[in-house]
PDB file of C-alpha atoms and ligand atoms in Angstrom:
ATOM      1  CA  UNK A   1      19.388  12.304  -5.146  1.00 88.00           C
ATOM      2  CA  UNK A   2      17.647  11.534  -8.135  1.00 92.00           C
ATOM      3  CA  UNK A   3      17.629  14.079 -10.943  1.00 95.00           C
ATOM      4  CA  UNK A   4      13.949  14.003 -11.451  1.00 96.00           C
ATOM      5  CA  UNK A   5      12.620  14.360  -7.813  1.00 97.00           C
ATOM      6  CA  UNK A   6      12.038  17.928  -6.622  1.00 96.00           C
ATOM      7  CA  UNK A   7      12.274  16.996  -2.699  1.00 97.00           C
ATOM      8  CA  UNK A   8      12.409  13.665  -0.325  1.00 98.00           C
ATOM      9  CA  UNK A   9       9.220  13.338   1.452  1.00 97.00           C
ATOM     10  CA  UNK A  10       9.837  10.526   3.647  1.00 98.00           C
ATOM     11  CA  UNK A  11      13.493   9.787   4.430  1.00 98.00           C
ATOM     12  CA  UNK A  12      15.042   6.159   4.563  1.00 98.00           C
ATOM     13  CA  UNK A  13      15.859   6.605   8.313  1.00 98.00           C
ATOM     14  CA  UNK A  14      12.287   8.011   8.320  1.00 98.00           C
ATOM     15  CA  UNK A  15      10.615   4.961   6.546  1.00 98.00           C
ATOM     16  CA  UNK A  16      12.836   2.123   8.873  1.00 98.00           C
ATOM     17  CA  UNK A  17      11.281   4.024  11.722  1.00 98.00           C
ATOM     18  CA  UNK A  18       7.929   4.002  10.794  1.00 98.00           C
ATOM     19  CA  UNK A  19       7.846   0.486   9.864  1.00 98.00           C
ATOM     20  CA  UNK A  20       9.230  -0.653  12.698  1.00 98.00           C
ATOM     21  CA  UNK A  21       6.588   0.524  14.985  1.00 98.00           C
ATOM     22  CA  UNK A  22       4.263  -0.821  12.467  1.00 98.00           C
ATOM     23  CA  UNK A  23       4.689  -4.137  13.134  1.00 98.00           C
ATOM     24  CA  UNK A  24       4.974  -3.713  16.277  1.00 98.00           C
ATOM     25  CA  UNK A  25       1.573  -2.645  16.495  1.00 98.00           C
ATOM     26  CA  UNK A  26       0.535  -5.417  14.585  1.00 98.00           C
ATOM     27  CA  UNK A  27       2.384  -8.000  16.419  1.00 98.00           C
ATOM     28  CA  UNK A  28       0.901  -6.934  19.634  1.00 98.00           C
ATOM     29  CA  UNK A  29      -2.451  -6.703  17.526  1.00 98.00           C
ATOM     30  CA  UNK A  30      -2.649 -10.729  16.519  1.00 98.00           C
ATOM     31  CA  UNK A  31      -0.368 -12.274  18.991  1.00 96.00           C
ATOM     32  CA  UNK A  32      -3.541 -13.533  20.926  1.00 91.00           C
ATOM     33  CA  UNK A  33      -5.823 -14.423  17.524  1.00 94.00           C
ATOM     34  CA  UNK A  34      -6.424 -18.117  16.877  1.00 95.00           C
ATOM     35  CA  UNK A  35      -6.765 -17.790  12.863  1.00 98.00           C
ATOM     36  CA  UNK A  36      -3.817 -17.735  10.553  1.00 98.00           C
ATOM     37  CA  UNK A  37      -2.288 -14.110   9.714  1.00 98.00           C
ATOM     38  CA  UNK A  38      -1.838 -13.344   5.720  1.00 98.00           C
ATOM     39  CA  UNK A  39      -0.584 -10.300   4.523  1.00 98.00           C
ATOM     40  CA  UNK A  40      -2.005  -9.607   1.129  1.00 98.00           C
ATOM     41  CA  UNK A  41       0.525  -7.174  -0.652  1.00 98.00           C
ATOM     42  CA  UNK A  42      -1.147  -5.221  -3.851  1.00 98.00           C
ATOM     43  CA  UNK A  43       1.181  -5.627  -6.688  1.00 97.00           C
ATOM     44  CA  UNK A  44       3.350  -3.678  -7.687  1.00 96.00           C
ATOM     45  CA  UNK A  45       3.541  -0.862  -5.446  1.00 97.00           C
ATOM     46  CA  UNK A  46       3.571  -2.616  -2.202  1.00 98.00           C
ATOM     47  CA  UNK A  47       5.895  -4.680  -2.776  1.00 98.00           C
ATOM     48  CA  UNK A  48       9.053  -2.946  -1.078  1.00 98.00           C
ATOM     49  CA  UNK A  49       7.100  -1.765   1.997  1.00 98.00           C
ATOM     50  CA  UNK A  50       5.605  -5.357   2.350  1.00 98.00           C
ATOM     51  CA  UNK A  51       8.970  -6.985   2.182  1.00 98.00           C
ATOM     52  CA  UNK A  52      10.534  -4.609   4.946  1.00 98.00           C
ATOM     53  CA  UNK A  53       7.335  -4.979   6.618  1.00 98.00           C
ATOM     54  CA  UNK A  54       7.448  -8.578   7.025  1.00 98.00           C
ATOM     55  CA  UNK A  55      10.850  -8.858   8.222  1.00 98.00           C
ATOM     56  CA  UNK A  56       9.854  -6.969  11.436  1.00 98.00           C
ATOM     57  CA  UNK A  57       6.965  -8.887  11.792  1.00 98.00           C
ATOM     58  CA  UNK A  58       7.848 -12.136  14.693  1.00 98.00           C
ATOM     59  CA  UNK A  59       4.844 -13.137  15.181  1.00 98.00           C
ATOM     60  CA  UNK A  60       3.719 -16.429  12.687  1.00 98.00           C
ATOM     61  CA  UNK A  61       2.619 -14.844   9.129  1.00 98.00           C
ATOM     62  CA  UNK A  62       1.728 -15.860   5.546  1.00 98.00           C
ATOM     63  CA  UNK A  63       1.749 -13.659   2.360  1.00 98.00           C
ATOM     64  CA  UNK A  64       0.244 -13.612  -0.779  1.00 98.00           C
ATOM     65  CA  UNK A  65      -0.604 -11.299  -3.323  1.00 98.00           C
ATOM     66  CA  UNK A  66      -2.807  -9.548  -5.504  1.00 97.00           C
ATOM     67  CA  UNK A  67      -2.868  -7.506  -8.419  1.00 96.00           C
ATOM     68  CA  UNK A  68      -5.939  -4.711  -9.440  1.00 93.00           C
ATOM     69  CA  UNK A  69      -5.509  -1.731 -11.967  1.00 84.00           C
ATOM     70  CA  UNK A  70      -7.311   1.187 -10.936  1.00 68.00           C
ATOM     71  CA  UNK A  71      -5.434   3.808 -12.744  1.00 53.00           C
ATOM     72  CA  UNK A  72      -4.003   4.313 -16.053  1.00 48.00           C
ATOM     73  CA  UNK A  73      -0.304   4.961 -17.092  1.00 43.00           C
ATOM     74  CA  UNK A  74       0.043   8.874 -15.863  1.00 48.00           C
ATOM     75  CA  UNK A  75      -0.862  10.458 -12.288  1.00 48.00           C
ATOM     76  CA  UNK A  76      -4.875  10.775 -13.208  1.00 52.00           C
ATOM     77  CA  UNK A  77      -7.416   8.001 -11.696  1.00 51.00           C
ATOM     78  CA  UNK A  78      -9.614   6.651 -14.599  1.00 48.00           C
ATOM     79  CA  UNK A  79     -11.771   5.471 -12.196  1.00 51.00           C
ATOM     80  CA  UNK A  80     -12.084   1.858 -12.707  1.00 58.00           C
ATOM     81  CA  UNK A  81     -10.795  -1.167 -10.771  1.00 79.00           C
ATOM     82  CA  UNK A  82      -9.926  -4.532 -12.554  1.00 88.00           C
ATOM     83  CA  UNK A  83      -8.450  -7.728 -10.880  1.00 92.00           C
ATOM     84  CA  UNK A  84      -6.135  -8.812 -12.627  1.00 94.00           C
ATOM     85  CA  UNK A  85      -4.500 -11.308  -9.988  1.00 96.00           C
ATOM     86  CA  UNK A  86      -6.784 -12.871  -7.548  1.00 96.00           C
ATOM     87  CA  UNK A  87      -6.232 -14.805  -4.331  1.00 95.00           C
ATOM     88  CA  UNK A  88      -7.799 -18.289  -4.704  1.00 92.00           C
ATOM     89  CA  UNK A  89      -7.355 -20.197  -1.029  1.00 92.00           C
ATOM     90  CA  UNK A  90      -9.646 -22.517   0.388  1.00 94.00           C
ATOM     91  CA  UNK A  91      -8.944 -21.475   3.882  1.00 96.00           C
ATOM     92  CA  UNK A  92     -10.538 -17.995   3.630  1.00 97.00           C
ATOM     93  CA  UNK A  93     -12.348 -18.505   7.208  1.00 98.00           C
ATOM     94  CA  UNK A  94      -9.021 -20.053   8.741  1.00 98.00           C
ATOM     95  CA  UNK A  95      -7.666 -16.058   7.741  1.00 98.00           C
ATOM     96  CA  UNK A  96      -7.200 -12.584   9.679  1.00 98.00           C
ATOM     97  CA  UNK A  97      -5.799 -10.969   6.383  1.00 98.00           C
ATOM     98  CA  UNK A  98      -3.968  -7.389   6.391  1.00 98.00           C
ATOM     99  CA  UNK A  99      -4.192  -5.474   2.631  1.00 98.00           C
ATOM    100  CA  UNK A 100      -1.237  -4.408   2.452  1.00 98.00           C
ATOM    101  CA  UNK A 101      -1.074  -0.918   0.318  1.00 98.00           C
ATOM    102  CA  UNK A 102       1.797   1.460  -0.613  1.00 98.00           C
ATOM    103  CA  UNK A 103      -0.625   4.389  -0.999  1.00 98.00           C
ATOM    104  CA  UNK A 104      -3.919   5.494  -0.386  1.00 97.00           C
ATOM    105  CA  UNK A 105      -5.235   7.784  -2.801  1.00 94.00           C
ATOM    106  CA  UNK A 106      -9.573   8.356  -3.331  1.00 92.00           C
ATOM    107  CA  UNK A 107     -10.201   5.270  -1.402  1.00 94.00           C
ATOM    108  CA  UNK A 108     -11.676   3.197  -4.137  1.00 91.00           C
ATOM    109  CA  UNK A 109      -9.054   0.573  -4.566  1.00 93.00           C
ATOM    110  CA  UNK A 110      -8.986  -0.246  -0.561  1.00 95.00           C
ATOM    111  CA  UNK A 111     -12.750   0.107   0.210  1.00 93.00           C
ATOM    112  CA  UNK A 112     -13.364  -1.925  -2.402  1.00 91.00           C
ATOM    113  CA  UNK A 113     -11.017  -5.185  -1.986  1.00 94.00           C
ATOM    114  CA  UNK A 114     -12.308  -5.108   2.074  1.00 95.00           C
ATOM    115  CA  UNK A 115     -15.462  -5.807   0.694  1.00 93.00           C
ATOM    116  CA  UNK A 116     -14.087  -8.186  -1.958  1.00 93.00           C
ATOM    117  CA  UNK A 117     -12.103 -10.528   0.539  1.00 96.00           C
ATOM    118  CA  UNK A 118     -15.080 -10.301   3.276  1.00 96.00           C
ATOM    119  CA  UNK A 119     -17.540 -11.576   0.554  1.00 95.00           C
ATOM    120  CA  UNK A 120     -14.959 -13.958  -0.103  1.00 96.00           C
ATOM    121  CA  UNK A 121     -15.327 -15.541   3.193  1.00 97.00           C
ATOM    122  CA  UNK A 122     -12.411 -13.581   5.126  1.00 98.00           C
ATOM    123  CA  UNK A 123     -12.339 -14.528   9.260  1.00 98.00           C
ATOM    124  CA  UNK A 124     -11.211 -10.789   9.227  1.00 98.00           C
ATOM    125  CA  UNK A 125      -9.846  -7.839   7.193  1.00 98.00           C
ATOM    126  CA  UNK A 126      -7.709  -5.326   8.176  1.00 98.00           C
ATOM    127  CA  UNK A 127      -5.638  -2.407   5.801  1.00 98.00           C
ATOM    128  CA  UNK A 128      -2.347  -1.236   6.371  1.00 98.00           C
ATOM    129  CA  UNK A 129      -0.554   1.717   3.961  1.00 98.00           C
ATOM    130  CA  UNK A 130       2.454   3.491   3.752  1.00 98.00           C
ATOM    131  CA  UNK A 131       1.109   6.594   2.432  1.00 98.00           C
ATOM    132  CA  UNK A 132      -2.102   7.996   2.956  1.00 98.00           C
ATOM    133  CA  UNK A 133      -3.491  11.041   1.075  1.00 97.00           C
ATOM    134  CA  UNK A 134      -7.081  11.932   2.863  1.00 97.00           C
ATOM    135  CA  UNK A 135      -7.034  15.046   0.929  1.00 96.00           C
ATOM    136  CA  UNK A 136      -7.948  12.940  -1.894  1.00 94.00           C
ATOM    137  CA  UNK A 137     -10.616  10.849  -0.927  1.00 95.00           C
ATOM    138  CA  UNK A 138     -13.783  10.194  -2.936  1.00 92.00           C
ATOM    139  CA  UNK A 139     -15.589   7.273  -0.481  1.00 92.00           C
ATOM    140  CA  UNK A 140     -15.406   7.146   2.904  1.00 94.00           C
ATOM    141  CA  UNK A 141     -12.713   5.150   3.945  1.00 95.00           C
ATOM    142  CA  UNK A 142     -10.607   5.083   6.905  1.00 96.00           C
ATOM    143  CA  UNK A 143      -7.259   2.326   7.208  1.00 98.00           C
ATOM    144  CA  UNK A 144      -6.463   0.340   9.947  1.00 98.00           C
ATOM    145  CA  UNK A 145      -2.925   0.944   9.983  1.00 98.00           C
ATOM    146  CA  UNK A 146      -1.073   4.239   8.398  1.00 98.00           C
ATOM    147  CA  UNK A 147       2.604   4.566   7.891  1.00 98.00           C
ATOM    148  CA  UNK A 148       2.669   8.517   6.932  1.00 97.00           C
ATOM    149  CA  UNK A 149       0.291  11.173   6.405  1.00 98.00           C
ATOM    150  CA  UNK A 150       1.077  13.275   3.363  1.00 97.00           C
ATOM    151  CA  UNK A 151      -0.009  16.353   1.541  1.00 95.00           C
ATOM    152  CA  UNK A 152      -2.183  15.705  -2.252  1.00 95.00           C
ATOM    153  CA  UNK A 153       1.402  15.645  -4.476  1.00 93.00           C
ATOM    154  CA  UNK A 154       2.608  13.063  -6.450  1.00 93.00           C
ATOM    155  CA  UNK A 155       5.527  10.697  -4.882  1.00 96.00           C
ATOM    156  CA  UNK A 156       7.432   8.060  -6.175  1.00 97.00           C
ATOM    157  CA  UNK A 157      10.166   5.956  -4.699  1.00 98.00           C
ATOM    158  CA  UNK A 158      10.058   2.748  -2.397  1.00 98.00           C
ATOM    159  CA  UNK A 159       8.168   1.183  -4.479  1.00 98.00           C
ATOM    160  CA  UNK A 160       5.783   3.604  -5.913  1.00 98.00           C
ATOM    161  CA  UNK A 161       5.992   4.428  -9.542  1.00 97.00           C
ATOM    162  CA  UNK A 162       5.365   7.093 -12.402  1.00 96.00           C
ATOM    163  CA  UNK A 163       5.054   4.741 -15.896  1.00 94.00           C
ATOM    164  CA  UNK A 164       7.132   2.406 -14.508  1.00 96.00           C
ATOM    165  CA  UNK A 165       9.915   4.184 -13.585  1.00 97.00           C
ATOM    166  CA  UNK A 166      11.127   5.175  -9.718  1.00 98.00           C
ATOM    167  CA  UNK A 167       9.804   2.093  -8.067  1.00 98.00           C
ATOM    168  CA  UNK A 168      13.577   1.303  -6.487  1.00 98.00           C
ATOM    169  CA  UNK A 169      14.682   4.669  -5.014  1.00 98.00           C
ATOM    170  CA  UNK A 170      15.390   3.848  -1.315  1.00 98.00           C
ATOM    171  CA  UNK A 171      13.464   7.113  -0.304  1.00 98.00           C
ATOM    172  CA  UNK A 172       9.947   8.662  -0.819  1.00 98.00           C
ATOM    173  CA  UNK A 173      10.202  11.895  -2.851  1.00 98.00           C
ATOM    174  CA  UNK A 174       8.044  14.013  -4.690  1.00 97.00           C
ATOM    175  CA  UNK A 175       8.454  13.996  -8.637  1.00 94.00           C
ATOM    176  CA  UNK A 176       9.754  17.846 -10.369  1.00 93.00           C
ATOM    177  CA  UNK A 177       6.268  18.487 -11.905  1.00 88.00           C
ATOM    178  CA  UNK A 178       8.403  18.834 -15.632  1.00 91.00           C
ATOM    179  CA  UNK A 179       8.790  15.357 -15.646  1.00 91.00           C
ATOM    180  CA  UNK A 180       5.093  14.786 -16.452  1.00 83.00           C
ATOM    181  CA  UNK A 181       4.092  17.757 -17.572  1.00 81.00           C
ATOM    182  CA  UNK A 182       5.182  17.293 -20.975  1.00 70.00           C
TER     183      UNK A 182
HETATM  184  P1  IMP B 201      -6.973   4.802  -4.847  1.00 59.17           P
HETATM  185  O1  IMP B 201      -7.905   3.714  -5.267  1.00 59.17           O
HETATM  186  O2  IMP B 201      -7.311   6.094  -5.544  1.00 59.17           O
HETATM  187  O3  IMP B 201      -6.865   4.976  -3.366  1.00 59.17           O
HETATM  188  O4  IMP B 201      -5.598   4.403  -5.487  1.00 59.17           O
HETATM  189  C1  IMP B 201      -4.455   4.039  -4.835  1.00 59.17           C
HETATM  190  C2  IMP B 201      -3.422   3.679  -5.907  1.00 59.17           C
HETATM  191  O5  IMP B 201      -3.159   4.812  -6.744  1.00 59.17           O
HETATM  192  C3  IMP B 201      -2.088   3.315  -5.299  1.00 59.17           C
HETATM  193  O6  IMP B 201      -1.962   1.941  -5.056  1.00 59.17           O
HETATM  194  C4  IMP B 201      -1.101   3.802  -6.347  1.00 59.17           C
HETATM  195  O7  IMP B 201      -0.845   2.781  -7.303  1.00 59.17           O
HETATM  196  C5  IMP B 201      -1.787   4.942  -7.048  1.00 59.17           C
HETATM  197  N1  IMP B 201      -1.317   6.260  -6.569  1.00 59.17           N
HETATM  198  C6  IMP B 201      -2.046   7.190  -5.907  1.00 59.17           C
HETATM  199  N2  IMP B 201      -1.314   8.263  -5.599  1.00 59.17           N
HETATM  200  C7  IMP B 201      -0.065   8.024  -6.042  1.00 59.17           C
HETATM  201  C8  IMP B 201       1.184   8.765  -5.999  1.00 59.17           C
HETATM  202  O8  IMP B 201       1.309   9.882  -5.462  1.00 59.17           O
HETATM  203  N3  IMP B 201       2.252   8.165  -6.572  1.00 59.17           N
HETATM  204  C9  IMP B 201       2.198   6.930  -7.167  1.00 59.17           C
HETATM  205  N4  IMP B 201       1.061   6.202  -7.218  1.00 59.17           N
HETATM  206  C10 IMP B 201      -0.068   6.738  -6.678  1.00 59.17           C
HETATM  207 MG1   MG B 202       0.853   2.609  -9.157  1.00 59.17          MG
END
């Protein structure tokens, strides 16, 4: 294991097992649906869930991505949202699109962008995360599709970071609190 992570939250066995039966929910969700299915992964941190995500996924599928900043460099929200990558498609009503998130923290960054892509013309808009902390929530918001329910710590790994750092660990695990306490 990592020297800096205190405990594994969510195993690697763990995580195949939960994505699995994620798509298979989703699969059986948009078999029937006459638009075009896009998962829309949120850069960076969804980026390794997406990709395993996608390879369990057999029914037809598109991806893109997009990239917002809602939080600064340590563990603290600063409470703003900025896109910095945006989707630009002209076949927004030809799209049932799944937001794709590795974590879901106060709410703010999801409730938001299902607004954002609805206004944008969106046939439909669905969310699907990894993680979800509703502990931690600050608007009401509820996803469609949740991997793992976890307790308000801080976790890197599979693709979550802390500055940048952790995003490739094959496991979820929670970060020794020394590590940014200093
Ligand atoms: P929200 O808008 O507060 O829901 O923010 C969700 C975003 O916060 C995620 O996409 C992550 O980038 C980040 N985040 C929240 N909690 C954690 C965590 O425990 N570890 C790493 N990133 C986190
Ligand atoms: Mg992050």
């Amino acid at each position: 294991m990592n020297k800096d992570i205190e405990r594994i939250l969510v195993s690697e066995d763990k995580i195949e097992g939960i994505i699995t039966e994620l798509a298979e929910k989703i699969d059986r969700d948009y078999s029937g649906s006459e638009k075009k299915l896009l998962l829309l992964c949120i850069l960076k941190g969804s980026v390794v869930f997406m990709g395993e995500l996608m390879k369990k996924i057999t029914i037809p599928v598109e991806i893109d991505f997009m990239k917002v900043s809602s939080y600064g460099s340590g563990t603290v929200s600063s409470g703003r949202l900025n896109i910095l990558l945006d989707i630009t498609r002209g076949d927004m009503a030809d799209l049932d699109i799944i937001v794709i998130e590795d974590i879901i923290d106060s709410g703010r960054t999801l409730s938001y962008l299902v607004q954002y892509l609805q206004l944008k013309g969106a046939h439909s808009v669905r969310t699907c995360t990894m993680l979800d902390k509703p502990s931690r929530r600050e608007v009401n918001f509820d996803p469609d599709y949740v991997g793992c329910t976890i307790p308000d710590e801080f976790v890197v790994g599979f693709g979550l970071d802390y500055d940048e750092k952790y995003r490739n660990l094959p496991y979820i695990g929670v970060l020794k609190p020394e590590v940014y306490n200093h």
